[in-house]
mmCIF file of C-alpha atoms in Angstrom:
data_model
loop_
_atom_site.group_PDB
_atom_site.id
_atom_site.type_symbol
_atom_site.label_atom_id
_atom_site.label_comp_id
_atom_site.label_asym_id
_atom_site.label_seq_id
_atom_site.Cartn_x
_atom_site.Cartn_y
_atom_site.Cartn_z
ATOM 1 C CA MET A 1 19.669 -2.202 -86.624
ATOM 2 C CA ALA A 2 19.758 -5.644 -85.079
ATOM 3 C CA GLY A 3 16.542 -6.837 -86.765
ATOM 4 C CA LEU A 4 17.940 -6.559 -90.319
ATOM 5 C CA LYS A 5 19.938 -9.389 -91.826
ATOM 6 C CA SER A 6 23.223 -8.831 -93.598
ATOM 7 C CA PRO A 7 23.397 -9.280 -97.415
ATOM 8 C CA ALA A 8 25.536 -12.363 -96.793
ATOM 9 C CA ASP A 9 22.684 -14.118 -94.978
ATOM 10 C CA PRO A 10 21.907 -17.360 -96.916
ATOM 11 C CA VAL A 11 18.122 -17.005 -96.539
ATOM 12 C CA LEU A 12 18.159 -13.462 -97.923
ATOM 13 C CA ARG A 13 20.479 -14.498 -100.739
ATOM 14 C CA LEU A 14 18.206 -17.421 -101.656
ATOM 15 C CA ALA A 15 15.152 -15.136 -101.651
ATOM 16 C CA VAL A 16 16.888 -12.696 -104.008
ATOM 17 C CA ILE A 17 17.825 -15.560 -106.360
ATOM 18 C CA VAL A 18 14.243 -16.915 -106.388
ATOM 19 C CA ILE A 19 12.793 -13.467 -107.105
ATOM 20 C CA ALA A 20 15.316 -12.866 -109.889
ATOM 21 C CA VAL A 21 14.558 -16.248 -111.489
ATOM 22 C CA LEU A 22 10.791 -15.639 -111.352
ATOM 23 C CA MET A 23 11.203 -12.193 -112.908
ATOM 24 C CA CYS A 24 13.388 -13.637 -115.676
ATOM 25 C CA PHE A 25 10.814 -16.302 -116.509
ATOM 26 C CA GLY A 26 8.062 -13.661 -116.458
ATOM 27 C CA VAL A 27 9.973 -11.524 -118.965
ATOM 28 C CA LEU A 28 10.647 -14.586 -121.139
ATOM 29 C CA LYS A 29 6.938 -15.446 -121.124
ATOM 30 C CA ILE A 30 5.694 -11.930 -121.884
ATOM 31 C CA ALA A 31 8.267 -11.191 -124.602
ATOM 32 C CA GLY A 32 8.118 -14.668 -126.126
ATOM 33 C CA ASP A 33 7.323 -13.407 -129.635
ATOM 34 C CA ILE A 34 10.723 -11.689 -129.737
ATOM 35 C CA LEU A 35 12.871 -13.697 -127.342
ATOM 36 C CA ALA A 36 11.824 -17.162 -128.551
ATOM 37 C CA PRO A 37 13.295 -16.789 -132.077
ATOM 38 C CA MET A 38 16.347 -15.032 -130.613
ATOM 39 C CA VAL A 39 17.084 -17.859 -128.170
ATOM 40 C CA LEU A 40 16.412 -20.397 -130.923
ATOM 41 C CA GLY A 41 18.889 -18.536 -133.130
ATOM 42 C CA ILE A 42 21.546 -18.580 -130.383
ATOM 43 C CA VAL A 43 21.003 -22.297 -129.743
ATOM 44 C CA ALA A 44 21.192 -22.966 -133.489
ATOM 45 C CA GLY A 45 24.394 -20.907 -133.594
ATOM 46 C CA VAL A 46 25.920 -22.981 -130.803
ATOM 47 C CA ILE A 47 24.960 -26.167 -132.667
ATOM 48 C CA LEU A 48 26.310 -24.914 -136.015
ATOM 49 C CA ALA A 49 29.462 -23.353 -134.558
ATOM 50 C CA PRO A 50 31.674 -26.363 -135.431
ATOM 51 C CA ILE A 51 30.727 -25.950 -139.106
ATOM 52 C CA THR A 52 31.681 -22.274 -138.971
ATOM 53 C CA ASP A 53 34.995 -23.154 -137.322
ATOM 54 C CA LEU A 54 35.655 -25.742 -140.039
ATOM 55 C CA LEU A 55 35.037 -23.190 -142.787
ATOM 56 C CA GLU A 56 37.280 -20.663 -141.050
ATOM 57 C CA ARG A 57 40.054 -23.255 -140.848
ATOM 58 C CA TRP A 58 39.779 -23.465 -144.630
ATOM 59 C CA LYS A 59 40.796 -19.772 -144.738
ATOM 60 C CA ILE A 60 37.237 -18.557 -145.399
ATOM 61 C CA PRO A 61 36.507 -15.163 -143.754
ATOM 62 C CA SER A 62 34.262 -15.356 -140.714
ATOM 63 C CA GLY A 63 31.546 -13.214 -142.323
ATOM 64 C CA VAL A 64 31.423 -15.396 -145.422
ATOM 65 C CA ALA A 65 31.490 -18.558 -143.309
ATOM 66 C CA SER A 66 28.571 -17.309 -141.187
ATOM 67 C CA ALA A 67 26.606 -16.423 -144.332
ATOM 68 C CA ILE A 68 27.264 -19.880 -145.808
ATOM 69 C CA VAL A 69 26.076 -21.626 -142.643
ATOM 70 C CA LEU A 70 22.984 -19.412 -142.510
ATOM 71 C CA ALA A 71 22.195 -20.149 -146.159
ATOM 72 C CA LEU A 72 22.635 -23.885 -145.591
ATOM 73 C CA GLY A 73 20.352 -23.782 -142.554
ATOM 74 C CA ILE A 74 17.602 -21.856 -144.350
ATOM 75 C CA SER A 75 17.876 -24.194 -147.344
ATOM 76 C CA ALA A 76 17.511 -27.230 -145.083
ATOM 77 C CA VAL A 77 14.403 -25.737 -143.463
ATOM 78 C CA ALA A 78 12.927 -24.923 -146.879
ATOM 79 C CA VAL A 79 13.500 -28.495 -148.066
ATOM 80 C CA LEU A 80 11.791 -29.862 -144.959
ATOM 81 C CA VAL A 81 8.816 -27.538 -145.467
ATOM 82 C CA VAL A 82 8.470 -28.749 -149.056
ATOM 83 C CA LEU A 83 8.577 -32.371 -147.886
ATOM 84 C CA ILE A 84 5.982 -31.849 -145.146
ATOM 85 C CA GLU A 85 3.584 -29.685 -147.198
ATOM 86 C CA PRO A 86 1.861 -32.642 -148.953
ATOM 87 C CA LEU A 87 1.171 -34.238 -145.571
ATOM 88 C CA VAL A 88 -0.432 -31.049 -144.232
ATOM 89 C CA TRP A 89 -2.701 -30.601 -147.267
ATOM 90 C CA ARG A 90 -3.618 -34.293 -147.214
ATOM 91 C CA VAL A 91 -4.768 -33.981 -143.617
ATOM 92 C CA VAL A 92 -6.767 -30.843 -144.470
ATOM 93 C CA ASP A 93 -8.446 -32.591 -147.416
ATOM 94 C CA GLU A 94 -9.264 -35.645 -145.323
ATOM 95 C CA LEU A 95 -10.737 -33.768 -142.344
ATOM 96 C CA PRO A 96 -14.385 -34.563 -143.302
ATOM 97 C CA ASP A 97 -13.568 -38.263 -143.638
ATOM 98 C CA ILE A 98 -11.721 -38.216 -140.328
ATOM 99 C CA LYS A 99 -14.741 -36.687 -138.612
ATOM 100 C CA TRP A 100 -17.063 -39.322 -140.046
ATOM 101 C CA GLU A 101 -14.686 -42.110 -139.010
ATOM 102 C CA VAL A 102 -14.539 -40.756 -135.473
ATOM 103 C CA ARG A 103 -18.313 -40.419 -135.462
ATOM 104 C CA SER A 104 -18.740 -44.057 -136.517
ATOM 105 C CA ILE A 105 -16.433 -45.173 -133.688
ATOM 106 C CA ILE A 106 -18.473 -43.148 -131.228
ATOM 107 C CA GLU A 107 -21.655 -44.729 -132.567
ATOM 108 C CA GLN A 108 -20.203 -48.214 -132.071
ATOM 109 C CA PHE A 109 -19.446 -47.527 -128.428
ATOM 110 C CA ARG A 110 -22.629 -45.575 -127.816
ATOM 111 C CA GLY A 111 -24.127 -48.381 -125.769
ATOM 112 C CA VAL A 112 -21.125 -48.303 -123.449
ATOM 113 C CA ILE A 113 -21.297 -44.556 -122.890
ATOM 114 C CA ARG A 114 -25.082 -44.289 -122.961
ATOM 115 C CA GLY A 115 -25.122 -42.704 -119.543
ATOM 116 C CA LEU A 116 -22.887 -39.839 -120.725
ATOM 117 C CA ASP A 117 -25.456 -38.047 -122.897
ATOM 118 C CA ALA A 118 -24.130 -34.611 -122.155
ATOM 119 C CA MET A 119 -20.617 -35.637 -123.133
ATOM 120 C CA ASN A 120 -21.909 -37.178 -126.367
ATOM 121 C CA GLU A 121 -23.559 -33.902 -127.326
ATOM 122 C CA GLU A 122 -20.363 -31.953 -126.639
ATOM 123 C CA VAL A 123 -18.330 -34.394 -128.716
ATOM 124 C CA GLY A 124 -20.829 -34.124 -131.571
ATOM 125 C CA GLN A 125 -20.684 -30.354 -131.527
ATOM 126 C CA ALA A 126 -16.882 -30.342 -131.358
ATOM 127 C CA LEU A 127 -16.674 -32.693 -134.335
ATOM 128 C CA GLY A 128 -19.163 -30.626 -136.328
ATOM 129 C CA THR A 129 -21.365 -33.672 -137.051
ATOM 130 C CA GLU A 130 -24.635 -31.840 -136.482
ATOM 131 C CA ASN A 131 -26.075 -28.831 -138.255
ATOM 132 C CA GLN A 132 -29.007 -26.713 -137.235
ATOM 133 C CA ASN A 133 -31.475 -29.408 -138.311
ATOM 134 C CA GLY A 134 -29.615 -32.044 -136.304
ATOM 135 C CA GLU A 135 -28.313 -33.828 -139.433
ATOM 136 C CA GLY A 136 -24.688 -34.593 -140.134
ATOM 137 C CA ASN A 137 -23.143 -33.065 -143.204
ATOM 138 C CA GLY A 138 -19.507 -34.091 -142.748
ATOM 139 C CA LYS A 139 -18.294 -30.533 -143.108
ATOM 140 C CA GLY A 140 -16.446 -28.919 -140.231
ATOM 141 C CA PRO A 141 -15.712 -25.279 -139.663
ATOM 142 C CA ILE A 142 -13.382 -23.870 -142.303
ATOM 143 C CA PRO A 143 -10.403 -21.872 -141.034
ATOM 144 C CA ASP A 144 -10.791 -18.133 -141.557
ATOM 145 C CA PRO A 145 -8.414 -17.008 -144.350
ATOM 146 C CA THR A 146 -8.245 -13.509 -142.869
ATOM 147 C CA ALA A 147 -6.993 -14.832 -139.527
ATOM 148 C CA THR A 148 -4.427 -16.948 -141.332
ATOM 149 C CA LEU A 149 -3.174 -13.958 -143.342
ATOM 150 C CA LEU A 150 -2.887 -11.843 -140.194
ATOM 151 C CA LEU A 151 -0.470 -14.396 -138.755
ATOM 152 C CA ALA A 152 1.864 -14.112 -141.754
ATOM 153 C CA PRO A 153 3.603 -10.825 -140.699
ATOM 154 C CA LEU A 154 4.279 -12.211 -137.200
ATOM 155 C CA VAL A 155 5.727 -15.450 -138.568
ATOM 156 C CA LEU A 156 7.839 -13.536 -141.105
ATOM 157 C CA ALA A 157 9.130 -11.220 -138.380
ATOM 158 C CA GLN A 158 10.095 -14.172 -136.189
ATOM 159 C CA VAL A 159 11.901 -15.826 -139.098
ATOM 160 C CA LEU A 160 13.858 -12.617 -139.722
ATOM 161 C CA ILE A 161 14.702 -12.303 -136.018
ATOM 162 C CA PHE A 162 15.894 -15.918 -135.982
ATOM 163 C CA ALA A 163 18.019 -15.491 -139.133
ATOM 164 C CA GLY A 164 19.565 -12.212 -137.940
ATOM 165 C CA THR A 165 20.355 -13.596 -134.492
ATOM 166 C CA LEU A 166 21.895 -16.743 -135.974
ATOM 167 C CA PHE A 167 24.076 -14.807 -138.437
ATOM 168 C CA PHE A 168 25.403 -12.217 -136.009
ATOM 169 C CA PHE A 169 25.939 -14.780 -133.258
ATOM 170 C CA LEU A 170 28.031 -16.944 -135.574
ATOM 171 C CA LEU A 171 29.936 -13.851 -136.677
ATOM 172 C CA THR A 172 30.689 -12.474 -133.203
ATOM 173 C CA ARG A 173 30.329 -15.379 -130.798
ATOM 174 C CA ARG A 174 33.990 -15.389 -129.745
ATOM 175 C CA GLY A 175 33.803 -11.705 -128.897
ATOM 176 C CA ILE A 176 30.579 -12.327 -126.985
ATOM 177 C CA TYR A 177 32.259 -15.074 -124.953
ATOM 178 C CA VAL A 178 35.217 -12.809 -124.157
ATOM 179 C CA TRP A 179 32.961 -9.893 -123.175
ATOM 180 C CA ILE A 180 30.797 -12.019 -120.871
ATOM 181 C CA SER A 181 33.860 -13.696 -119.360
ATOM 182 C CA THR A 182 35.400 -10.304 -118.641
ATOM 183 C CA TRP A 183 32.333 -8.822 -116.989
ATOM 184 C CA VAL A 184 31.090 -11.833 -115.026
ATOM 185 C CA GLY A 185 34.236 -12.485 -112.981
ATOM 186 C CA ASP A 186 37.603 -11.006 -112.240
ATOM 187 C CA ARG A 187 40.757 -11.513 -114.258
ATOM 188 C CA ARG A 188 41.440 -14.885 -112.694
ATOM 189 C CA ASP A 189 37.984 -16.133 -113.647
ATOM 190 C CA THR A 190 38.046 -14.911 -117.261
ATOM 191 C CA VAL A 191 39.966 -17.885 -118.633
ATOM 192 C CA ILE A 192 37.830 -20.356 -116.650
ATOM 193 C CA ILE A 193 34.540 -18.847 -117.873
ATOM 194 C CA LYS A 194 35.764 -18.790 -121.495
ATOM 195 C CA LYS A 195 36.685 -22.457 -121.168
ATOM 196 C CA ARG A 196 33.186 -23.213 -119.860
ATOM 197 C CA PHE A 197 31.639 -21.471 -122.865
ATOM 198 C CA THR A 198 33.778 -23.599 -125.185
ATOM 199 C CA THR A 199 32.816 -26.764 -123.283
ATOM 200 C CA ALA A 200 29.120 -25.896 -123.416
ATOM 201 C CA GLU A 201 29.342 -25.213 -127.149
ATOM 202 C CA ARG A 202 31.052 -28.542 -127.803
ATOM 203 C CA LEU A 203 28.655 -30.564 -125.624
ATOM 204 C CA VAL A 204 25.516 -29.026 -127.150
ATOM 205 C CA ALA A 205 26.826 -29.567 -130.700
ATOM 206 C CA ARG A 206 27.738 -33.166 -129.867
ATOM 207 C CA TYR A 207 24.365 -33.767 -128.234
ATOM 208 C CA PHE A 208 22.447 -32.359 -131.191
ATOM 209 C CA LEU A 209 24.512 -34.333 -133.699
ATOM 210 C CA THR A 210 23.915 -37.564 -131.775
ATOM 211 C CA ILE A 211 20.193 -36.903 -131.418
ATOM 212 C CA SER A 212 19.961 -36.015 -135.113
ATOM 213 C CA ILE A 213 21.495 -39.363 -136.073
ATOM 214 C CA ILE A 214 19.152 -41.228 -133.722
ATOM 215 C CA ASN A 215 16.072 -39.384 -134.990
ATOM 216 C CA ALA A 216 17.094 -39.933 -138.617
ATOM 217 C CA GLY A 217 17.362 -43.657 -137.928
ATOM 218 C CA LEU A 218 13.963 -43.618 -136.225
ATOM 219 C CA GLY A 219 12.376 -41.806 -139.176
ATOM 220 C CA ALA A 220 13.966 -44.129 -141.731
ATOM 221 C CA SER A 221 12.803 -47.227 -139.825
ATOM 222 C CA LEU A 222 9.287 -45.836 -139.479
ATOM 223 C CA GLY A 223 9.075 -44.939 -143.176
ATOM 224 C CA ALA A 224 10.270 -48.415 -144.207
ATOM 225 C CA LEU A 225 7.766 -50.228 -141.972
ATOM 226 C CA LEU A 226 4.887 -47.970 -143.021
ATOM 227 C CA MET A 227 5.770 -48.716 -146.634
ATOM 228 C CA VAL A 228 5.560 -52.449 -145.855
ATOM 229 C CA ILE A 229 2.025 -52.177 -144.429
ATOM 230 C CA GLY A 230 0.923 -49.912 -147.302
ATOM 231 C CA LEU A 231 0.272 -46.593 -145.549
ATOM 232 C CA PRO A 232 0.273 -43.694 -148.056
ATOM 233 C CA GLY A 233 3.134 -41.207 -147.779
ATOM 234 C CA PRO A 234 5.606 -43.266 -145.706
ATOM 235 C CA LEU A 235 8.514 -40.949 -146.580
ATOM 236 C CA ILE A 236 6.597 -37.919 -145.353
ATOM 237 C CA TRP A 237 5.705 -39.673 -142.105
ATOM 238 C CA GLY A 238 9.351 -40.622 -141.625
ATOM 239 C CA VAL A 239 10.453 -36.996 -142.040
ATOM 240 C CA ALA A 240 7.710 -35.807 -139.676
ATOM 241 C CA ALA A 241 8.740 -38.356 -137.036
ATOM 242 C CA THR A 242 12.384 -37.302 -137.373
ATOM 243 C CA LEU A 243 11.564 -33.629 -136.813
ATOM 244 C CA LEU A 244 8.952 -34.015 -134.087
ATOM 245 C CA ASN A 245 11.123 -36.395 -132.080
ATOM 246 C CA PHE A 246 13.391 -33.424 -131.294
ATOM 247 C CA ILE A 247 10.538 -32.207 -129.037
ATOM 248 C CA LEU A 248 10.756 -34.683 -126.177
ATOM 249 C CA TYR A 249 7.516 -36.293 -124.975
ATOM 250 C CA LEU A 250 5.223 -33.925 -126.870
ATOM 251 C CA GLY A 251 6.633 -34.703 -130.314
ATOM 252 C CA PRO A 252 6.089 -38.493 -130.148
ATOM 253 C CA ILE A 253 2.551 -37.932 -128.865
ATOM 254 C CA MET A 254 1.820 -35.737 -131.889
ATOM 255 C CA VAL A 255 3.204 -38.427 -134.232
ATOM 256 C CA ILE A 256 1.063 -41.115 -132.584
ATOM 257 C CA CYS A 257 -2.083 -38.981 -132.914
ATOM 258 C CA GLY A 258 -1.279 -38.256 -136.555
ATOM 259 C CA LEU A 259 -0.702 -41.938 -137.335
ATOM 260 C CA LEU A 260 -3.991 -42.832 -135.655
ATOM 261 C CA LEU A 261 -5.754 -40.393 -137.973
ATOM 262 C CA ALA A 262 -3.843 -41.782 -140.965
ATOM 263 C CA GLY A 263 -4.879 -45.296 -139.947
ATOM 264 C CA LEU A 264 -8.520 -44.207 -139.782
ATOM 265 C CA ILE A 265 -8.269 -42.918 -143.348
ATOM 266 C CA ALA A 266 -6.265 -45.741 -144.919
ATOM 267 C CA PHE A 267 -7.316 -48.927 -143.124
ATOM 268 C CA GLU A 268 -10.211 -50.685 -141.477
ATOM 269 C CA GLY A 269 -10.550 -52.883 -138.431
ATOM 270 C CA LEU A 270 -7.537 -53.476 -136.206
ATOM 271 C CA MET A 271 -5.194 -52.271 -138.951
ATOM 272 C CA VAL A 272 -6.293 -48.753 -138.010
ATOM 273 C CA PHE A 273 -3.962 -48.970 -135.011
ATOM 274 C CA ALA A 274 -1.043 -50.574 -136.869
ATOM 275 C CA PRO A 275 0.826 -47.349 -137.893
ATOM 276 C CA ALA A 276 0.660 -45.872 -134.384
ATOM 277 C CA ALA A 277 1.648 -49.216 -132.837
ATOM 278 C CA ILE A 278 4.696 -49.453 -135.112
ATOM 279 C CA PHE A 279 5.887 -45.989 -134.155
ATOM 280 C CA LEU A 280 5.209 -46.657 -130.473
ATOM 281 C CA CYS A 281 7.396 -49.775 -130.566
ATOM 282 C CA LEU A 282 10.183 -47.956 -132.419
ATOM 283 C CA ASN A 283 10.001 -45.016 -130.025
ATOM 284 C CA MET A 284 10.216 -47.302 -127.003
ATOM 285 C CA ILE A 285 13.316 -48.985 -128.441
ATOM 286 C CA GLU A 286 14.868 -45.602 -129.213
ATOM 287 C CA SER A 287 14.093 -44.011 -125.831
ATOM 288 C CA GLN A 288 14.911 -47.022 -123.641
ATOM 289 C CA PHE A 289 17.995 -48.430 -125.355
ATOM 290 C CA VAL A 290 19.456 -46.398 -128.234
ATOM 291 C CA THR A 291 19.394 -42.870 -126.777
ATOM 292 C CA PRO A 292 20.688 -43.811 -123.288
ATOM 293 C CA ALA A 293 23.474 -45.860 -124.885
ATOM 294 C CA MET A 294 24.621 -43.080 -127.253
ATOM 295 C CA VAL A 295 23.775 -39.858 -125.406
ATOM 296 C CA GLY A 296 24.529 -41.119 -121.918
ATOM 297 C CA LYS A 297 28.187 -41.559 -122.804
ATOM 298 C CA HIS A 298 28.584 -37.824 -123.362
ATOM 299 C CA ILE A 299 25.888 -36.060 -121.334
ATOM 300 C CA SER A 300 24.449 -37.332 -118.065
ATOM 301 C CA VAL A 301 21.475 -35.293 -116.832
ATOM 302 C CA ASN A 302 18.908 -36.247 -114.222
ATOM 303 C CA PRO A 303 15.671 -37.288 -116.041
ATOM 304 C CA LEU A 304 13.568 -35.272 -113.586
ATOM 305 C CA LEU A 305 15.595 -32.164 -114.404
ATOM 306 C CA ILE A 306 15.102 -32.791 -118.132
ATOM 307 C CA PHE A 307 11.346 -33.242 -117.666
ATOM 308 C CA ALA A 308 11.013 -30.107 -115.527
ATOM 309 C CA SER A 309 13.010 -28.033 -118.018
ATOM 310 C CA LEU A 310 10.917 -29.343 -120.881
ATOM 311 C CA VAL A 311 7.613 -28.583 -119.139
ATOM 312 C CA VAL A 312 8.668 -25.030 -118.257
ATOM 313 C CA TRP A 313 9.966 -24.172 -121.724
ATOM 314 C CA LEU A 314 6.971 -25.760 -123.449
ATOM 315 C CA TRP A 315 4.686 -23.695 -121.225
ATOM 316 C CA MET A 316 6.549 -20.522 -122.100
ATOM 317 C CA TRP A 317 7.203 -20.881 -125.824
ATOM 318 C CA GLY A 318 5.416 -23.972 -127.110
ATOM 319 C CA PRO A 319 7.275 -26.064 -129.730
ATOM 320 C CA ILE A 320 10.212 -23.630 -129.817
ATOM 321 C CA GLY A 321 10.578 -24.082 -126.080
ATOM 322 C CA GLY A 322 10.591 -27.833 -126.529
ATOM 323 C CA ILE A 323 13.478 -27.534 -129.001
ATOM 324 C CA VAL A 324 15.662 -25.233 -126.888
ATOM 325 C CA ALA A 325 14.892 -26.826 -123.508
ATOM 326 C CA ILE A 326 17.653 -29.429 -123.432
ATOM 327 C CA PRO A 327 20.421 -27.315 -125.069
ATOM 328 C CA VAL A 328 19.720 -24.418 -122.698
ATOM 329 C CA LEU A 329 19.726 -26.823 -119.740
ATOM 330 C CA VAL A 330 23.092 -28.262 -120.787
ATOM 331 C CA ILE A 331 24.562 -24.766 -121.242
ATOM 332 C CA VAL A 332 23.361 -23.679 -117.793
ATOM 333 C CA LEU A 333 24.724 -26.821 -116.117
ATOM 334 C CA VAL A 334 28.109 -26.397 -117.799
ATOM 335 C CA MET A 335 28.308 -22.727 -116.820
ATOM 336 C CA LEU A 336 27.509 -23.703 -113.226
ATOM 337 C CA ASP A 337 30.472 -26.124 -113.403
ATOM 338 C CA ILE A 338 28.260 -29.177 -112.858
ATOM 339 C CA PHE A 339 29.627 -30.928 -115.975
ATOM 340 C CA ASP A 340 33.224 -31.570 -116.878
ATOM 341 C CA SER A 341 34.574 -31.273 -120.425
ATOM 342 C CA GLU A 342 33.189 -34.725 -121.302
ATOM 343 C CA GLY A 343 29.663 -34.017 -120.051
ATOM 344 C CA ARG A 344 29.924 -36.132 -116.911
ATOM 345 C CA ALA A 345 28.675 -34.816 -113.614
ATOM 346 C CA ARG A 346 31.515 -33.661 -111.419
ATOM 347 C CA LYS A 347 32.069 -35.543 -108.188
ATOM 348 C CA ARG A 348 32.880 -33.560 -105.133
ATOM 349 C CA PRO A 349 35.966 -34.749 -103.280
ATOM 350 C CA PRO A 350 35.253 -36.389 -99.930
ATOM 351 C CA PRO A 351 35.721 -34.109 -96.941
ATOM 352 C CA SER A 352 39.138 -34.404 -95.434
ATOM 353 C CA GLU A 353 39.327 -35.795 -91.927
ATOM 354 C CA PRO A 354 40.638 -33.454 -89.264
ATOM 355 C CA GLU A 355 44.137 -34.147 -88.132
ATOM 356 C CA PRO A 356 44.439 -35.636 -84.652
ATOM 357 C CA PRO A 357 45.632 -33.198 -82.015
ATOM 358 C CA VAL A 358 49.292 -33.318 -81.232
ATOM 359 C CA ALA A 359 49.963 -34.554 -77.751
#
């Protein structure tokens, strides 16, 4: 039939690829409760693989080494939860004061926004500053304990999925690489694909280690400066900034909003904006100078590609998507042979000029 195109037609091939990609993203979105902790566990396994290799070089069996790494990872998460818990409960206890502070700011600018009466009413209702009699009581809606308890089994299940995926990936990752390399290409491609897996693992681990050092420095600097200006809990804010800065764009915004609320509670006047301004200055220094200088030497990715990947993964899986966005992007680019072993973009050789015809 002359009207049908052959499977080798580039337009048909591109259409098949687009449909396959859309279906994959649809499955990832629908099954996010299961796939998100699994992908996070695989990414964590890739990041922690050098530690497992180090333990195995010390003649520790692979199963024991994987269990040790898993135990260390869970312990680190537990320590971070303990450090952040006082900050969470402090915010919960201060919610009425925060609402009254926000209400006072709105009252101060009421003359400026006098023409937006409808918006003022919506803001008042959202802040819970009016009861049925129209009087403020400073008490907002209390979270439903039943709804909170119903979330516990889901969170516990995701933690177990993450831990199981991390353990078994660390235990069998070499076999997984060999199996995928064998089935993706022919015998000639097996060695090349295995080498790409090793390169991707090394680049992601190096990237995460570098970012961890940068974020730790950012958190330490923020905690020290907040201690100087007298903001309560500077150590907790430093830890929170370190963790949230792993989520590009969204994480710093969350820290700025939190520091604005902390400034409303702790200070008055222009000092309200001092904590957020300090973090904003530190974040600008980190993002404009420190990170490009340290990360750019090893991994060079187009900023637009990073932003697009981050938006898509945040839309699919929220904070977990923000954490896995960059490692998954680096792995995909390495597997597509866009990066070399040092993380630099490969340059295509210039096209050779045709030889002149022989007279």
